[in-house]
Amino acid sequence: MGEFKVHRVRFFDYMPSAIRAMAFNSRTERLALARADGAVEIFNFADHYFQEKIIPGQDGRAAEALCWVGQRLFSAGLNGEITEYDLENLKPKYTVEAYGGPIWAMSSNGEGTLLAVGCEDGTVKMFEILSERIQFQRNLDRQKGRIISLSWHPSGKLIAAGMMDMIRIFDAETGHSTYRLLVDRGFGPSRCKEVVVWSIAFLSDHTIISGDSAGKVQIWDGLTGTLVRTHPVTKWDVMALSVSPDESSVLAGTSEGTVIQFQFITATMDQQDKEWVRTRTFKNHSHDVRALVHTETAVVSGGMDTQLVVRPLLDKVEKNTHESALHKIAFPHRNLVCCAKKAGLLLFQFSDHLELWRIGESDGHGKPGDSLPVKRKPEKLIQLKRKGEHHICSSALSPCGGWLAYSTLSVVRLYRLQYNDNDISITKVSKLPKELRSVHQLCFSSDSSKLFASSSHSSVIVVALNQLECKYLHTLRPKSGSVQPVHLLCASEDGKWLATASTDCEVHVYNLCKQKLHCTVPVYSSCPTAIGIHPTTSNLVVAYADHQIFEYSLIQREYTDWSRKLQKQGLHRLWLERDTPVTHITFSSKNPAHIFMHDTFMFCIIDQSLPLPEARTMLYNQMTLRSLPEHERLRQSHAFKICKTFKHLMCVRLLEDHSVVVVERPLLDIMSQLPAPVRQKKFAT
Amino acid sequence: MVEHGDIRVVHRGGSKINFREPVITNDSKFLLCASGECVKVFSTSTEECLHDLRGHTDLVTGVIIKPSNHLQAYSCSADGTVRLWDFTDGILIKTYVIGHPIYSIHASASHEGVVFVVTSMHADKRPDLLQLVAVHLPRSGDQMVEARELSAVLSDVSSNPLAIAFGRGGEFIASAKGLQLEVYIFRKQKAYRFFLKEDNKKGGRNTFTCVACHPKDDCIATGHEDGKIRLWRNFNQKKEYTYSTLHWHHSAVSSLCFTPEGTNLLSGGIESVLVQWRYNQEDQREFLPRLGAAITHIAVSPDGSLFFTSHSDNKITIIQSCLKVSAAIQGLVKGENVTTDLMMDPRSKSLVLNGKPGHLQFYSLQRDKLLYNLDVVQQEYIHESGLQQFEVVKAAFDASGTWLATVEERKQKGAEVELNLKLWEFDEQTQSFVLNTTISAPHEAQITDMCFCHSTDNQTTMLVSTSKDGHFKAWQLDAQAHTEADERPSWSCDFVGAYHSLVPECCCFSADGSLLAVSFQEVVTVWSTASWELLTTLSQPPKAIRNLCFGRLSCSKYLLGTTGNNLLCCWNLLTCSLEWSTSMDVSLLLADPISENMAAFCRQAGSTDLFVFKPSEPRPLFSQKAVCPGKVTRAIFAPREEMLESCEESSQWLNRSQLYFLTQHMDLMTFTTKVEEDRLMASSKQLVIDDSVAMTPFYLLLGKHRQQDSRDAQSISAERTPLPQGSVAIKELLQTPAHVLPSTSFLCSMFVQSLLISVTDPREEDKATEEEMESEKEEEDSEEEMESGTTRPEQAPLGRQAAESAAPALTKAQVRELRRVKKLDRSWFAGLLDS
């Protein structure tokens, strides 16, 4: 696959934020996920768990509860506000103050007409969901103590509320409390501590299931208000509960990082009376499981250890398919690293600041696999703190390294960088055109003369840059009238083309000379995860979330022969079973037949001149090829040259001098920065 | 087994009782254990063996209570028969011939007239493929019935009976083998199979080891190799089955058992901890640790009040349901091998060999009971496989039994062998051995042989040990160190001998203790023990000496040795020349300590032959071909307590002592003569079994009336058939070994009858009842008077004795209470029972 000098970068201290809440929309198969920094992410479960959208967070606005009502997404948090999100423009639409102190829980009724929130002051507040807004309707009877969890009965007539030391059942119509179920406290020293009912579920047969801070999962009869069973599950807290859509299974997430399944099964064959039995235990987390979703086929869990885990229930899915594999999503499906190819600079994007680094240098030579001595150490040039309370949603560094831009929900900032030997100066470009305001993606042209910014309704704003000045040129719009945001931008090397990909799977190519839409790539069913335009042949290469790769000729406006051949033969099974999507595509200036792409666990050079791998050939054959003699090696090699030496890749880029920059973020480093997990006794320790 | 004249090889004591799960009768009074070729019936209250159910001609592989009649039991055996027993009386009711060797038997109440056996039907094609077969037992009055109506239920099942279990009310049967669990539901006639992954990633070994089914719910508990227990539910669906996992054991779960109500699950394994899991609240578990050895089987009595655990050291522990050990039935402990020789303790006449790890056991062959264990190593034994721990490898007694020498050894990989030689003195006061001297590292390498000087003049006691380091050492009780007042004499090395740096293998003292013979590979050296002079060397090259043995009594001038090239040599020490030699592959040579006889076990074509001979005579006294398959490496002559008067020439060598030997499979076998067997049979036939209720206080109350009734009846019958002389019965009673005697309750009546004068006087009878009434009037009556009132005077002392011996646990207060209630007339109660 050729020899490269590799800059192995491990100084990107990216730290994902803990998962706080999740909500699953089974109709659209979208999972909404709220993180502790206030960001909300949307995953498309129908499309290989691709992270479609990210709504950046805001200081002091962490969501404690998420709720889908139809296609609309609501969140509520400890700041006491209810927020509805604009999923097309990736920002909060509006917020409504609930006036009840911090909000701990939110739940909508089955019809989607009412939203109930549980507040710190002990009230359950009902909000009516109107087509554009929500409106406060009334309070249920106010209780002493906070409302921690809420669950509607599927009929919409009753609400169960988990509180301190008790569970209350409210009649949703009259607003009166009908039952008060007292929850036992823990044993020993925790006896004098109040028990918190962290989570509650109200089933259609009037069974109430609660999980509390004493480590119990309790099953109550909601008709009589009596305790049916207690399952002591952990010594710590049961943080989350989730019921399967058919109400035959319940999951409980604990502070030990385990998820415990309870199933509603008959004790004996051919009898009708069923009972809840504790069955399986899943352990995929090292820390608290804070959020849980039980889909029809899988257990989706997330918590303090920041990973989203999709654990399929093997009795519900076909064996040995993509669905039956365990998925752990630890990194975002987009680039947080920007690389100035010509200057050898790296820009790291954090939620509250940017870091600009110059990569190290080495003049040594060595055998493949050797580590070379470092002549100049990597150096942090700039740490740029963002202004305002909104988090950074995108950033860009021009290829020459002279320009730096970032955007938040409200503003775009552009900086001019100048280097004098070891000195660096940064100047903010003050006057920006007013069109640059709410921007999702930023991208510089290869000659650093233009800045492209994706804006609402899939439009792209083009801004011309020259010394200390910046001028709005025009706005490029697709003809399809798509309203979904653009999540990928790619400008060609020659400055002629600009390709955009939006979350509704459309890929548009604009001719920058003519300043209009050149063509639209035929829409594929999966979402594009990476795009790249070949510098010499002007072919557009698109990688999709289902791991398909297409090559589209911009000149002929059709798929290339290679792409057709690839589709005809089909990709290798192991390639299609890969866990993470391809997040970046680039090309080699030396060898035009080479396409570079990478996902989290490998990087790959596709050599278009070599035959495609057959279904039976070994896909990951680089190690075996090395041991073969020359002529045999030629016969065995195929187009996909995959390197798995580097793991947890955040970015792989090709520099001007044909060396490779690899930015790794080992999961162990992330784990070591997490707070200590709860103490557990391990055997033989 | 080859019959040879009137001498037969039999199992006599010391057989395994932990081979299969013990079976408890419905009233929890008896415990049925498959033990060798018979089924032993134990009383759960006294832990005594009541009787053996004999009849099978091969290993008994399973016992179950007949589901439709709880007073009968089936047993199956590798001889291809299923036998039905009345276990209370020990009567064989029926024999069903299956024709194939049976590995286990199962039955359930919902399958009337059917038993399920595991057998290999296609022995010719695939002998390892076992099937679970339903056997329809034909209804027929014959004693011996051929059961040919077989139908296969499951194919490819495990030979371990614990891997097959009946589910709730016999609705389904679960069988586990390897990584597969198979559930056959009888009503649907459908089998469901569940597979586990062979998961070696985290050291998890998912292989199934045992299965148990919940009695009320559809829940199957399975034990696994890595110590996990899985509870399977919803298994009547192909896909939607589910299981939960419990994990406490660190090694394989060997047995699982639900309590009859299904409230608890019991599990056990090598940790020798009984774990009780609360069903449905599995994190509430209770432990009973320190059970002594790895748990192999768990059984629960039908009322749930008692748990029974079998252990790998041939023990059954009886545990109350509150997890308190109440009793233990201990058999002869046989580990994987016997490292010490078989020995006789000269004092207690018990068999001594290594038993529990680090212990020597003293086992009474007469009573078939473990007397006690001597902790030699005196270190905590860790119940984990793969650990190298101290083991007793050698032991020797001196002639009088006052001294015991033991050698313990620990081999560790890459380290030198750790050795300790310990000398124990018998303490008359505590009646046990007390450690006198510990010699750490007595030799630099493993000790090959050790023996005491068996001299009759007890001036000096001497011990000789030979080792692989090329030396033999003589140890002597140091009389000189006796200076300090409170210090007892201890042992020290007296002499270190070597011969041409060869490795000594065997050592032996002559009968008078004046000569010591030590074999150095092919050379036998004879030393004078008085001066430690090398007197002479004898050799028979080219192969090394294997065994060395001096003759006894009149043959004490002979020294016998066996060599590696199949030669048995006899040297005359007076002439220092070879007297005779014969070619036979002797694996073991041993001398009878109380006669001139010597026994040689020879390997011949895969089995072992026995020759008994006198060194002075050319013809063997006795020889038997194919005594047992495999090699015999351990044997012992055990002196008899009572001389046998056998006149037949070939069996005369068994008159004074009995020969026991251990087979390859660690079965303790012995030889019996026809005379001996006849006597046993006679005594057991005479005892007509009428009542085998265990001796309980209740029995004492009720028994006096019953006894009177039966005596009335018997006295009538006695008139018709006059009993044989009473002295015979007494003789039987006193001479028969205790382990073959039936329970005391029926011995008693027989004994009493033998004493009775067969003439009955009605007047006397009346008088007796009068006396009884009198005694009732007097509250503070003396014991003798009261008993004379209730029973005949001749019977009184023995009856009391029997009661006391059967129920020794009674405290004084209880006895007093018993006496009080005995005075009350309960005849109305007996009448109630009779009506």
CSV table of C-alpha atoms in Angstrom, one decimal, chain A residues 10 30 40 57 73 108 119 133 171 191 212 262 269 292 360 374 402 411 445 457 538 550 556 563 592 616 625:
chain,number,residue,atom,x,y,z
A,10,ARG,CA,-2.1,11.8,20.4
A,30,ARG,CA,-34.7,8.2,15.4
A,40,VAL,CA,-28.6,16.9,21.5
A,57,GLY,CA,-25.2,22.8,23.5
A,73,LEU,CA,-38.5,16.9,20.0
A,108,SER,CA,-46.1,13.1,26.9
A,119,CYS,CA,-40.8,20.0,39.0
A,133,ARG,CA,-46.1,26.2,20.6
A,171,ASP,CA,-55.9,11.1,38.0
A,191,ARG,CA,-31.8,3.6,56.3
A,212,ASP,CA,-35.0,3.6,43.1
A,262,PHE,CA,-37.0,-8.4,33.4
A,269,MET,CA,-46.3,-23.9,30.2
A,292,LEU,CA,-32.0,3.5,28.5
A,360,GLY,CA,6.4,17.9,14.8
A,374,VAL,CA,11.5,13.7,16.6
A,402,GLY,CA,-3.8,31.8,7.1
A,411,VAL,CA,-22.3,33.9,15.3
A,445,SER,CA,-11.5,26.7,-0.8
A,457,HIS,CA,-32.5,25.2,3.7
A,538,SER,CA,-13.0,15.6,-11.1
A,550,PHE,CA,-20.0,5.5,-5.3
A,556,GLN,CA,-20.1,13.0,-17.7
A,563,SER,CA,-18.3,2.5,-9.6
A,592,PRO,CA,-4.3,9.4,-9.0
A,616,ARG,CA,-14.0,-15.3,-0.8
A,625,LEU,CA,0.9,-10.0,1.9
